[in-house]
Amino acid sequence: MQVKVGIPVSPGIAIERAFVLEAEEPYIAERFVPPEAVAAEQQRLERALEQARAEIRELQERYREVLGGETIQIFRFHEMLLRDADMVQELHRLIGAEQLSAEYAISRVFRRKIQAIRALRDEYLRQRDADFQDVERRLLRALAGTTQREHKGGEEEVVLIAHDLTPSQTATLDTSRIVGFATDVGGRTSHTAIVARALGIPAVVGLGTASAEIASGDLVIIDGTRGRVIVNPDEETLKEYRARRRQFIEFTRDLAELRDLPAETRDGHRVTILANVEFPEEIGPALEAGAEGIGLYRTEFLYAEGQEPDEEAHFRAYLRAVEECDNRPLVVRTLDLGADKVGAGMAAPREANPFLGCRSIRYCFQRPELFKTQLRAILRASAYGPIKLMLPMIASLEEVRKAKVIISDVMDELEQSHVPFDDRIPIGIMIEVPAAALIAEFLAREVAFFSIGTNDLVQYTLAVDRVNERVAELYQPAHPAILRLLLTVIEAGWRHGIEVSMCGEMSGEAIYTIPLIGLGLRTFSISPGTIPEVKKVTRSITLREAEEVVDRIFTFSDARQTDNYLREKARRIIPELF
Ligand code: PEP
Ligand code: MG
């Protein structure tokens, strides 16, 4: 028996024989084409690019509902890579000027890109190398006239062991037979990990040399909850893991049954659970999963298509969203472009500190026409069902007032053109800048609701880049400074009678459900996948218990102590997850 330790990326237990996938490392010979064949070679390249784009579009269509928005976004990114004008031009140049074969040109360009990415210091970006590999292989297959190999491994169920899996290999795994997987490389934030979670199959990555050491046919346990891979386990271990697998399956079944039960504490305090989405297509599945509405629709993904959407494109998306919601709450957030969310094709000047620069509402103020286009579309859609409008990145009262003036200008224009809209549309703000949290008292007088964006609030309060793996340890939602800011915001909301929700990732992490309820939060907007866990915790406690937990953690001076204490509490309620 051998125990390997890796990074747990998708919870659950799989016990099956291994199917080891041989690395599909393409070897590309240095091949040149004669001058008279250059034009034909360039045509081959164009055809391959077109085919690869079409395949990716098909993948998005086929798996949209299974995989959800975050995953679809990955494939949009692949499509963008294939549309990158500089890259396509460079490929044509290598074929035209240097007479390389299309394969060799692709391999040259992608090797260079992959090497450059692997040399980056930023862990999150470094993990994008798998995306480039994925696109490269797709292009090479298109040139060879083949399609992606399927990893059948016979008819029986298996666990897949591979050096690496590209995101599209993972997305198209036959989950009726592949019940778990483990890879040598990869990290928590890699796209492969995100896809595994979306598919709901246990997975461990970052195992080093597992694919060389495990043979097809070995009996393997994949513990995706704790990040262990056990090869040829002894009887006792096998027995223990079979029991844990059974427990986990029962647990997920219990969670599914929670779907139609209200999120309410044991002593009857009701909590509202909404979902965060990036595309209107995700709304249906989110409601299916038990969400009572949409607490955050991130509209900047309309810009991922590579060009600025016009008013009609905005309107179509919002209309679809409002129809999908069918009278349930829908919070549409205005553009949050900039920093990590720069849309393709957006002409944004380089900035030394983009997270502190011209992002979000600041960008909208600098481009009022772009802002008004979106506002017009949101207001038009508000005639078809209840919409709340939410402004991101607010740091001062002036910004709220300025945005309101622009909104009222747009309303005047619509009125003059006799276009219907909801003239009482609730206007709320995100509290995601520490300054806004500290002046919540003033802001609460001027807006209809708050939604706390902890992703940014933690980043700005603790001065920790939210996408930099090197400082990931310092990114602590349970930091006493954050807890105090949350209390300030929630209390201001209560005092002024406005709704306070939370749409940052913290609200979907079941370990924080108890203290958030204890702090007075009653609306959670979370990724649909985490709804059952949050509901489960909510239904297992009383408000009194939650308030006692808050009293206790407010005596702690550091995040680690708080996290340990909360984990212990949560473990007692859901041992399978913690
Ligand atoms: C946040 O900052 O918490 C948030 C929800 O917004 P985003 O993650 O889109 O920046
Ligand atoms: Mg934010």
XYZ file of C-alpha atoms and ligand atoms in Angstrom:
589
model
C 0.000 0.000 0.000
C 1.238 3.440 -0.889
C -0.213 6.773 0.212
C 0.341 9.830 -1.968
C -0.478 13.322 -0.837
C -1.701 15.928 -3.275
C -4.071 18.857 -3.463
C -7.774 18.072 -2.934
C -9.753 19.856 -5.642
C -13.118 18.124 -5.713
C -14.574 16.310 -2.668
C -15.735 12.712 -2.400
C -14.229 9.231 -2.405
C -13.628 6.996 -5.448
C -12.361 3.419 -5.191
C -11.661 1.656 -8.486
C -9.018 0.109 -10.671
C -6.710 2.646 -12.274
C -6.659 3.503 -15.911
C -3.403 5.314 -16.578
C -3.565 7.709 -19.451
C -0.441 7.953 -21.508
C 0.738 11.488 -22.030
C -0.506 12.811 -25.299
C 2.647 14.870 -25.842
C 2.688 15.623 -29.518
C 6.062 15.395 -31.210
C 6.255 17.871 -34.017
C 8.974 17.419 -36.578
C 10.815 20.435 -37.930
C 9.149 20.512 -41.317
C 9.286 23.177 -44.008
C 7.154 23.707 -47.093
C 8.363 24.746 -50.560
C 7.463 28.315 -51.661
C 4.750 27.145 -54.070
C 3.000 25.291 -51.225
C 2.921 28.250 -48.817
C -0.519 29.528 -49.811
C -2.051 26.060 -49.479
C -0.384 25.637 -46.091
C -1.835 28.925 -44.903
C -5.253 27.746 -46.019
C -4.763 24.527 -44.044
C -3.977 26.665 -41.031
C -7.117 28.772 -41.504
C -9.252 25.661 -41.840
C -7.740 24.192 -38.672
C -8.327 27.436 -36.761
C -11.928 27.512 -37.933
C -12.475 23.876 -36.993
C -10.929 24.343 -33.565
C -13.147 27.390 -32.892
C -16.212 25.466 -34.023
C -15.312 22.544 -31.730
C -14.970 24.843 -28.761
C -18.291 26.507 -29.505
C -19.908 23.094 -29.713
C -18.331 22.094 -26.425
C -19.817 25.200 -24.804
C -23.253 24.447 -26.184
C -23.150 20.785 -25.289
C -21.894 21.194 -21.746
C -23.384 24.558 -20.789
C -25.983 23.141 -18.439
C -23.793 20.414 -16.996
C -20.827 22.583 -16.263
C -22.156 26.055 -15.485
C -20.792 29.488 -16.172
C -17.353 29.380 -14.647
C -16.431 26.442 -16.823
C -18.012 27.849 -19.942
C -15.927 30.940 -19.325
C -12.811 28.778 -19.614
C -13.799 27.659 -23.071
C -14.638 31.193 -24.074
C -11.097 31.989 -23.095
C -9.898 29.190 -25.394
C -11.984 30.620 -28.186
C -10.460 34.025 -27.563
C -6.973 32.552 -27.799
C -7.871 31.150 -31.192
C -9.119 34.545 -32.297
C -6.085 36.429 -31.087
C -5.177 38.486 -34.138
C -1.482 38.804 -33.205
C -1.127 35.074 -32.837
C -2.885 34.293 -36.102
C -0.728 36.864 -37.858
C 2.436 35.371 -36.379
C 1.405 31.888 -37.553
C 0.840 33.194 -41.075
C 4.173 34.970 -40.973
C 6.051 31.840 -39.904
C 4.464 29.884 -42.743
C 4.816 32.713 -45.281
C 8.217 34.157 -44.457
C 9.987 31.201 -42.865
C 8.152 28.475 -44.744
C 7.421 26.401 -41.669
C 4.732 23.754 -41.905
C 1.507 24.742 -40.141
C 2.186 22.148 -37.403
C 5.680 23.401 -36.811
C 4.531 27.035 -36.756
C 1.835 26.224 -34.184
C 4.228 24.258 -32.061
C 6.821 27.074 -32.209
C 4.307 29.781 -31.225
C 2.692 27.767 -28.441
C 5.984 26.483 -26.977
C 7.104 30.075 -26.681
C 3.849 31.123 -25.016
C 3.850 28.158 -22.641
C 7.443 28.754 -21.636
C 6.704 32.409 -20.966
C 3.692 31.489 -18.819
C 5.603 28.886 -16.834
C 8.219 31.482 -16.016
C 5.654 33.801 -14.441
C 5.730 34.381 -10.725
C 1.988 34.473 -10.409
C 0.772 30.965 -9.568
C -2.717 31.614 -10.899
C -1.397 32.705 -14.279
C 1.176 29.898 -14.340
C -1.663 27.429 -14.173
C -3.045 28.791 -17.420
C -0.333 26.825 -19.254
C -2.758 23.889 -19.438
C -5.162 26.081 -21.392
C -2.523 26.911 -23.973
C -1.585 23.244 -24.256
C -5.206 22.367 -24.677
C -5.647 24.837 -27.532
C -2.384 23.779 -29.174
C -3.392 20.116 -29.159
C -6.797 20.943 -30.530
C -5.201 22.810 -33.408
C -2.756 19.994 -34.127
C -5.578 17.480 -34.103
C -7.566 19.661 -36.482
C -4.591 19.699 -38.852
C -4.231 15.943 -38.589
C -7.945 15.519 -39.215
C -8.530 13.730 -35.907
C -10.624 14.579 -32.886
C -9.893 14.304 -29.186
C -9.209 10.776 -28.006
C -11.799 9.508 -25.584
C -10.493 7.818 -22.511
C -12.603 4.744 -22.547
C -10.445 2.260 -20.682
C -12.931 -0.514 -21.320
C -16.511 -0.752 -20.179
C -16.037 -0.957 -16.436
C -15.736 1.947 -13.995
C -12.212 3.270 -13.466
C -10.303 6.073 -11.832
C -8.237 7.998 -14.299
C -4.596 8.692 -13.547
C -2.802 11.129 -15.829
C 0.222 13.325 -15.849
C -2.095 16.192 -16.628
C -5.573 16.695 -17.974
C -6.442 19.697 -20.029
C -9.665 21.507 -19.137
C -11.403 20.210 -22.251
C -10.294 16.637 -21.590
C -11.750 16.986 -18.105
C -14.995 18.529 -19.322
C -15.604 15.690 -21.741
C -14.727 12.819 -19.393
C -17.302 10.070 -19.523
C -18.473 10.403 -15.933
C -20.599 7.296 -16.170
C -17.344 5.316 -16.159
C -14.681 7.636 -14.813
C -15.531 7.995 -11.151
C -12.523 10.026 -10.052
C -9.180 11.263 -11.250
C -5.725 12.163 -10.085
C -2.967 14.059 -11.856
C 0.703 14.784 -11.316
C 0.430 18.505 -11.927
C -2.140 21.248 -11.376
C -3.325 23.395 -8.489
C -6.504 24.408 -6.740
C -7.207 27.300 -9.027
C -6.397 25.479 -12.265
C -9.187 25.268 -14.772
C -9.027 21.488 -14.631
C -9.852 21.670 -10.917
C -12.757 24.020 -11.543
C -14.177 21.655 -14.152
C -13.800 18.660 -11.792
C -15.812 20.463 -9.120
C -18.474 21.356 -11.672
C -18.726 17.687 -12.680
C -18.815 16.626 -9.053
C -16.230 13.857 -9.342
C -13.576 13.337 -6.645
C -10.199 14.612 -7.783
C -6.702 15.129 -6.430
C -4.022 17.034 -8.350
C -0.403 18.014 -7.824
C 0.756 14.485 -6.954
C 4.198 14.769 -8.517
C 4.979 11.451 -10.168
C 1.851 9.384 -9.548
C 1.194 8.646 -13.215
C 4.595 7.011 -13.551
C 4.228 5.007 -10.353
C 0.669 3.773 -10.687
C -0.037 1.051 -13.221
C -3.288 0.453 -15.052
C -5.167 -2.166 -13.060
C -3.867 -1.117 -9.629
C -6.624 -0.635 -7.091
C -6.710 3.036 -6.173
C -8.573 5.150 -3.628
C -8.999 8.818 -4.481
C -9.891 10.909 -1.470
C -10.878 14.213 -3.003
C -11.918 15.629 0.368
C -8.506 15.353 2.019
C -6.182 15.135 -0.994
C -4.966 11.539 -0.616
C -4.417 8.857 -3.245
C -3.924 5.357 -1.861
C -2.533 2.704 -4.171
C -3.296 -0.978 -3.549
C -4.759 -0.359 -0.077
C -4.707 -3.036 2.600
C -7.962 -4.631 3.735
C -8.409 -2.391 6.735
C -7.900 0.821 4.768
C -10.209 -0.413 2.054
C -12.896 -1.122 4.610
C -12.525 2.287 6.180
C -12.740 4.054 2.817
C -15.702 2.007 1.645
C -17.507 3.200 4.758
C -16.449 6.784 4.098
C -17.587 6.539 0.494
C -20.989 5.304 1.638
C -21.224 8.153 4.136
C -20.340 10.693 1.494
C -22.917 9.355 -0.941
C -25.605 9.402 1.745
C -24.543 12.872 2.689
C -24.851 14.221 -0.872
C -28.237 12.532 -1.160
C -29.346 14.228 2.074
C -28.132 17.519 0.716
C -30.128 17.090 -2.473
C -33.226 16.481 -0.383
C -32.737 19.827 1.290
C -33.445 21.556 -2.007
C -37.094 22.235 -1.388
C -36.833 22.909 2.322
C -36.517 26.499 3.519
C -33.192 27.832 4.756
C -34.214 28.450 8.313
C -32.557 27.994 11.658
C -33.863 25.373 14.080
C -35.642 28.120 15.990
C -37.365 29.480 12.893
C -35.211 32.394 11.709
C -35.463 32.581 7.966
C -32.450 33.147 5.711
C -32.746 33.930 2.004
C -30.443 32.110 -0.356
C -29.808 33.686 -3.734
C -27.318 32.695 -6.431
C -24.438 34.416 -8.210
C -24.411 34.007 -11.987
C -22.407 35.186 -14.934
C -24.789 34.221 -17.729
C -28.590 34.240 -17.953
C -28.411 30.555 -18.960
C -27.207 29.722 -15.465
C -30.326 31.117 -13.818
C -32.559 28.114 -14.563
C -30.096 25.572 -13.084
C -29.462 27.870 -10.085
C -33.183 28.009 -9.277
C -33.331 24.246 -9.799
C -30.590 23.910 -7.191
C -32.741 25.739 -4.655
C -31.837 29.415 -5.104
C -34.691 31.802 -4.375
C -33.509 34.360 -6.890
C -30.331 35.952 -8.232
C -28.358 38.145 -5.848
C -25.547 38.956 -8.251
C -25.587 38.898 -12.015
C -22.048 39.840 -13.082
C -22.644 41.583 -16.383
C -19.036 42.143 -17.397
C -19.012 38.683 -18.950
C -21.000 40.190 -21.806
C -17.678 41.734 -22.729
C -15.807 38.452 -22.900
C -17.051 37.923 -26.441
C -14.267 40.148 -27.688
C -16.201 43.312 -28.435
C -18.309 45.904 -26.697
C -21.927 44.824 -26.654
C -24.427 47.361 -27.983
C -27.612 48.294 -26.150
C -29.574 45.512 -27.816
C -27.063 42.842 -26.764
C -27.260 44.130 -23.190
C -31.046 44.257 -23.356
C -31.398 40.722 -24.711
C -29.285 39.363 -21.857
C -31.232 41.240 -19.151
C -34.578 40.384 -20.656
C -33.639 36.722 -20.703
C -32.456 37.011 -17.091
C -35.653 38.652 -15.913
C -37.760 36.089 -17.740
C -35.749 33.211 -16.270
C -36.243 34.655 -12.803
C -40.000 34.746 -13.286
C -40.756 37.376 -10.640
C -38.090 36.219 -8.216
C -35.480 38.782 -7.113
C -32.814 39.674 -9.683
C -29.892 41.948 -8.846
C -28.089 43.194 -11.941
C -24.699 44.647 -11.207
C -23.432 47.361 -13.512
C -20.096 46.885 -15.219
C -17.201 45.850 -13.043
C -14.557 45.918 -15.757
C -10.884 46.395 -15.068
C -8.231 44.692 -12.914
C -8.758 40.935 -13.317
C -11.849 41.475 -15.422
C -10.617 43.313 -18.482
C -12.806 42.434 -21.404
C -11.158 41.366 -24.611
C -10.951 44.176 -27.090
C -11.337 46.834 -24.392
C -9.026 49.686 -24.997
C -7.701 50.096 -21.483
C -4.385 51.801 -20.886
C -1.835 49.839 -18.878
C -1.790 50.668 -15.207
C 0.825 49.927 -12.580
C -1.815 48.950 -9.990
C -4.941 47.942 -11.881
C -6.820 46.837 -8.752
C -6.360 50.359 -7.408
C -6.843 51.968 -10.770
C -9.560 52.787 -13.184
C -11.761 49.747 -12.614
C -15.446 49.222 -12.184
C -17.612 52.275 -11.420
C -14.579 54.515 -11.960
C -14.224 53.194 -15.492
C -17.953 53.756 -16.050
C -17.670 57.361 -14.919
C -14.834 57.909 -17.358
C -16.879 56.398 -20.175
C -20.380 57.735 -19.514
C -21.723 56.633 -22.898
C -20.746 53.028 -22.240
C -22.317 53.260 -18.772
C -25.508 54.818 -20.110
C -25.836 52.150 -22.786
C -25.911 49.516 -20.084
C -28.207 51.499 -17.811
C -30.695 52.044 -20.636
C -30.790 48.311 -21.292
C -31.227 47.422 -17.593
C -34.004 49.977 -17.191
C -35.773 48.764 -20.321
C -35.652 45.192 -19.020
C -37.061 46.370 -15.672
C -40.413 46.860 -17.401
C -40.652 43.082 -17.751
C -40.088 42.003 -14.135
C -38.528 43.073 -10.847
C -34.887 44.108 -11.210
C -32.633 45.727 -8.658
C -29.694 47.721 -9.908
C -26.384 47.405 -8.090
C -23.315 49.637 -8.353
C -19.903 48.031 -7.715
C -16.736 49.422 -6.089
C -18.368 52.354 -4.340
C -15.947 54.142 -2.021
C -17.734 57.402 -1.271
C -21.095 59.095 -1.054
C -20.173 61.330 -4.000
C -19.922 58.296 -6.233
C -23.394 57.125 -5.246
C -24.826 60.560 -5.960
C -23.005 60.865 -9.250
C -24.242 57.463 -10.410
C -27.783 58.369 -9.371
C -27.641 61.566 -11.449
C -26.586 59.550 -14.503
C -29.333 56.977 -13.848
C -31.923 59.721 -13.559
C -30.668 61.304 -16.820
C -31.149 57.958 -18.549
C -34.627 57.674 -17.032
C -35.514 61.130 -18.393
C -34.361 60.135 -21.863
C -36.408 56.946 -21.767
C -39.442 58.801 -20.556
C -39.154 61.326 -23.353
C -38.989 58.503 -25.859
C -41.992 56.789 -24.187
C -39.969 53.678 -23.411
C -41.424 51.838 -20.401
C -39.269 51.067 -17.346
C -39.620 50.673 -13.584
C -39.164 54.219 -12.284
C -38.905 52.904 -8.718
C -36.144 50.442 -9.469
C -34.220 49.838 -6.213
C -30.643 51.122 -6.474
C -28.132 49.464 -4.196
C -24.386 49.267 -3.842
C -21.689 46.739 -3.238
C -19.730 47.204 -0.063
C -16.327 45.953 -1.126
C -13.999 48.831 -0.326
C -13.116 49.267 3.366
C -13.943 52.984 3.139
C -17.504 52.133 2.135
C -17.829 49.694 5.038
C -16.675 52.354 7.465
C -19.175 54.928 6.182
C -21.993 52.381 5.791
C -24.023 54.532 8.161
C -24.064 57.427 5.657
C -24.429 55.255 2.588
C -27.411 53.394 4.050
C -29.414 56.624 3.974
C -29.056 56.949 0.235
C -29.409 53.459 -1.182
C -32.014 50.720 -1.164
C -29.704 47.830 -0.266
C -26.149 46.714 0.415
C -24.400 43.642 -0.888
C -21.081 42.863 0.733
C -18.402 41.824 -1.764
C -15.952 40.051 0.471
C -13.711 39.002 -2.425
C -12.630 42.594 -2.807
C -13.285 43.692 0.764
C -10.767 41.137 2.048
C -8.302 42.056 -0.690
C -8.447 45.787 0.038
C -8.626 45.538 3.828
C -5.725 43.135 4.206
C -3.741 44.463 1.208
C -3.643 40.955 -0.261
C -4.060 40.389 -3.987
C -7.014 38.035 -4.362
C -5.544 36.211 -7.358
C -1.934 35.886 -6.210
C -1.203 32.372 -4.914
C 1.992 33.562 -3.274
C 0.052 35.549 -0.730
C -2.969 33.230 -0.643
C -2.234 32.316 2.995
C -2.675 35.924 3.988
C -6.088 36.113 2.360
C -8.171 35.595 5.490
C -11.913 36.249 5.524
C -11.926 35.447 9.251
C -9.392 38.163 10.056
C -10.671 40.157 13.048
C -10.544 43.323 10.943
C -12.913 41.807 8.393
C -15.323 40.526 11.023
C -15.512 43.985 12.539
C -16.168 45.600 9.190
C -18.930 43.088 8.494
C -20.571 43.901 11.796
C -20.417 47.641 11.031
C -22.097 47.139 7.649
C -24.779 44.708 8.818
C -25.696 46.882 11.795
C -25.930 49.998 9.616
C -28.281 48.090 7.333
C -30.461 46.930 10.213
C -30.606 50.437 11.674
C -31.751 51.990 8.416
C -34.056 49.160 7.482
C -32.278 48.230 4.264
C -31.466 44.729 3.143
C -27.874 43.575 3.549
C -26.754 40.592 1.560
C -23.336 39.105 0.935
C -22.264 37.991 -2.521
C -18.526 37.383 -2.034
C -17.245 33.802 -1.870
C -17.200 33.938 1.918
C -20.993 33.678 1.963
C -20.875 30.308 0.180
C -18.238 28.771 2.454
C -20.157 26.643 4.897
C -17.539 27.199 7.589
C -18.671 30.847 7.788
C -22.422 30.265 7.725
C -22.776 30.152 11.524
C -20.879 33.384 12.279
C -22.551 35.230 9.387
C -25.986 34.360 10.713
C -24.807 35.306 14.187
C -23.636 38.673 12.843
C -27.142 39.327 11.547
C -26.781 38.477 7.867
C -30.048 37.171 6.454
C -29.404 37.131 2.691
C -26.673 35.004 1.152
C -25.855 35.169 -2.545
C -23.671 32.215 -3.425
C -22.495 29.885 -6.197
C -25.321 27.431 -6.866
C -23.062 24.465 -6.037
C -22.724 25.536 -2.414
C -26.433 26.040 -1.700
C -27.032 22.619 -0.061
C -24.101 22.985 2.337
C -25.094 26.455 3.470
C -28.677 25.328 3.888
C -27.612 22.281 5.834
C -25.609 24.348 8.307
C -28.395 26.934 8.612
C -30.969 24.267 9.404
C -28.714 22.696 12.020
C -28.283 25.652 14.363
C -30.277 28.098 16.448
C -29.814 31.842 16.255
C -28.717 31.824 19.884
C -25.937 29.350 19.111
C -24.804 31.443 16.156
C -24.699 34.583 18.285
C -22.663 32.791 20.920
C -20.189 31.751 18.238
C -19.867 35.400 17.216
C -19.319 36.488 20.830
C -16.579 33.905 21.084
C -14.750 34.729 17.856
C -14.801 38.421 18.651
C -12.475 37.595 21.535
C -9.934 36.021 19.156
C -7.158 38.196 17.854
C -6.165 36.260 14.757
C -7.802 34.537 11.820
C -6.203 31.148 12.357
C -7.650 30.796 15.810
C -11.063 31.759 14.469
C -10.820 29.349 11.540
C -9.803 26.463 13.793
C -12.650 27.157 16.135
C -15.176 27.469 13.302
C -13.901 24.330 11.588
C -14.369 22.402 14.786
C -17.944 23.697 15.044
C -18.711 22.927 11.379
C -17.122 19.474 11.641
C -19.580 18.552 14.320
C -22.403 19.408 11.955
C -21.039 18.091 8.620
C -18.123 15.728 9.323
C -18.095 14.643 5.654
C -17.060 18.066 4.444
C -14.531 19.276 6.956
C -16.678 40.618 -4.510
O -15.769 41.422 -4.688
O -16.839 39.982 -3.456
C -17.647 40.324 -5.573
C -18.695 39.557 -5.372
O -17.388 40.837 -6.796
P -16.340 40.228 -7.831
O -15.875 38.906 -7.298
O -17.079 40.128 -9.108
O -15.278 41.278 -7.848
Mg -15.786 42.755 -6.358
